Amino acid sequence: SQKIEQNSEALNIQEGKTATLTCNYTNYSPAYLQWYRQDPGRGPVFLLLIRENEKEKRKERLKVTFDTTLKQSLFHITASQPADSATYLCASHSGGGADGLTFGKGTHLIIQP
Amino acid sequence: EAQVTQNPRYLITVTGKKLTVTCSQNMNHEYMSWYRQDPGLGLRQIYYSMNVEVTDKGDVPEGYKVSRKEKRNFPLILESPSPNQTSLYFCASSLSWAGKLPNYGYTFGSGTRLTVV
């Protein structure tokens, strides 16, 4: 079955450094990947979408890449700040009979001052 | 302000007592969806709707019902709640459905934390 996988371990990064999060997909070829931010007890907030024919997408301090050979997307936050601490979710179309987004379980990012 | 509004924010109920969680969006989005989020399992889709009067099952539909009589509203109904439906629920909307290109991100509500005792 189609899967989207993210490193479930928390990622600790020092303030000012670049944080890099990984999203891997298996058993299908999504036409796009989406990235969301989720704070505890709150709804996910859409950040970026990258299509399969796009190598890279940027928005302010955020950058997303999409490597169809490695079946992987990388999400970068440059000049990280403590306010960037949150869980980041990767998602794409389920690819099965039902419509909808399938989400990875998310990576918890902690930016240490 | 463009938003998805869910109510209530918190709900504690007893097994078997029917309840409805409301969801409303003010963005004229065609697509709406319900998810539940559980520790270790992540977000899982319950039901979705591509337009008025068009609804379909997601990955975990058992024990839930939905309706889409108006474009802006998409209530989630638990006819006979059970403790395994204790969860954090999110409603989401989007300009188009996930399988359609071009694609757009989802706008999520703030969530409803449901406890069934």
mmCIF file of C-alpha atoms in Angstrom, chain B residues 11-77:
data_model
loop_
_atom_site.group_PDB
_atom_site.id
_atom_site.type_symbol
_atom_site.label_atom_id
_atom_site.label_comp_id
_atom_site.label_asym_id
_atom_site.label_seq_id
_atom_site.Cartn_x
_atom_site.Cartn_y
_atom_site.Cartn_z
ATOM 1 C CA LEU B 11 -16.769 17.480 24.345
ATOM 2 C CA ILE B 12 -17.152 14.775 26.958
ATOM 3 C CA THR B 13 -20.023 12.377 26.422
ATOM 4 C CA VAL B 14 -21.225 8.953 27.451
ATOM 5 C CA THR B 15 -21.283 5.792 25.394
ATOM 6 C CA GLY B 16 -24.279 5.600 23.096
ATOM 7 C CA LYS B 17 -25.423 9.209 23.286
ATOM 8 C CA LYS B 18 -25.725 10.622 19.784
ATOM 9 C CA LEU B 19 -23.685 13.726 19.065
ATOM 10 C CA THR B 20 -22.890 16.068 16.206
ATOM 11 C CA VAL B 21 -19.728 18.043 15.627
ATOM 12 C CA THR B 22 -20.339 20.992 13.359
ATOM 13 C CA CYS B 23 -17.988 22.311 10.693
ATOM 14 C CA SER B 24 -18.432 25.436 8.597
ATOM 15 C CA GLN B 25 -16.157 27.159 6.084
ATOM 16 C CA ASN B 26 -16.460 30.668 4.620
ATOM 17 C CA MET B 27 -14.184 30.242 1.579
ATOM 18 C CA ASN B 28 -16.711 28.735 -0.858
ATOM 19 C CA HIS B 29 -14.594 25.581 -1.027
ATOM 20 C CA GLU B 30 -15.991 22.596 -2.893
ATOM 21 C CA TYR B 31 -14.068 19.998 -0.933
ATOM 22 C CA MET B 32 -14.454 19.209 2.753
ATOM 23 C CA SER B 33 -13.112 16.390 4.859
ATOM 24 C CA TRP B 34 -13.019 14.987 8.396
ATOM 25 C CA TYR B 35 -9.920 13.546 10.033
ATOM 26 C CA ARG B 36 -9.196 12.043 13.388
ATOM 27 C CA GLN B 37 -5.783 12.220 15.013
ATOM 28 C CA ASP B 38 -4.545 9.674 17.522
ATOM 29 C CA PRO B 39 -1.113 9.290 19.143
ATOM 30 C CA GLY B 40 1.086 6.991 17.117
ATOM 31 C CA LEU B 41 -1.447 6.756 14.288
ATOM 32 C CA GLY B 42 -1.355 10.283 12.926
ATOM 33 C CA LEU B 43 -4.141 11.848 10.900
ATOM 34 C CA ARG B 44 -6.626 9.463 9.308
ATOM 35 C CA GLN B 45 -9.455 10.465 7.039
ATOM 36 C CA ILE B 46 -12.987 9.568 8.112
ATOM 37 C CA TYR B 47 -15.222 10.963 5.347
ATOM 38 C CA TYR B 48 -14.935 13.507 2.601
ATOM 39 C CA SER B 49 -17.211 15.485 0.324
ATOM 40 C CA MET B 50 -16.418 16.732 -3.167
ATOM 41 C CA ASN B 51 -19.498 18.946 -3.329
ATOM 42 C CA VAL B 52 -23.041 19.383 -2.094
ATOM 43 C CA GLU B 53 -24.781 16.022 -1.692
ATOM 44 C CA VAL B 54 -21.579 14.159 -2.673
ATOM 45 C CA THR B 55 -19.909 12.304 0.199
ATOM 46 C CA ASP B 56 -17.709 9.238 0.416
ATOM 47 C CA LYS B 57 -15.847 7.095 2.918
ATOM 48 C CA GLY B 58 -12.259 7.673 3.878
ATOM 49 C CA ASP B 59 -9.974 5.229 5.653
ATOM 50 C CA VAL B 60 -11.834 4.923 8.970
ATOM 51 C CA PRO B 61 -15.570 5.578 8.386
ATOM 52 C CA GLU B 62 -17.050 2.996 10.780
ATOM 53 C CA GLY B 63 -19.247 4.545 13.457
ATOM 54 C CA TYR B 64 -19.531 7.930 11.717
ATOM 55 C CA LYS B 65 -21.977 9.665 9.412
ATOM 56 C CA VAL B 66 -21.759 12.928 7.507
ATOM 57 C CA SER B 67 -23.995 15.080 5.380
ATOM 58 C CA ARG B 68 -23.423 17.945 2.942
ATOM 59 C CA LYS B 69 -26.678 19.756 2.366
ATOM 60 C CA GLU B 70 -25.047 23.149 1.925
ATOM 61 C CA LYS B 71 -21.658 24.011 0.509
ATOM 62 C CA ARG B 72 -20.399 25.666 3.680
ATOM 63 C CA ASN B 73 -21.404 23.020 6.247
ATOM 64 C CA PHE B 74 -20.166 19.480 6.778
ATOM 65 C CA PRO B 75 -21.286 18.053 10.136
ATOM 66 C CA LEU B 76 -19.863 14.847 11.602
ATOM 67 C CA ILE B 77 -22.409 12.641 13.344
#
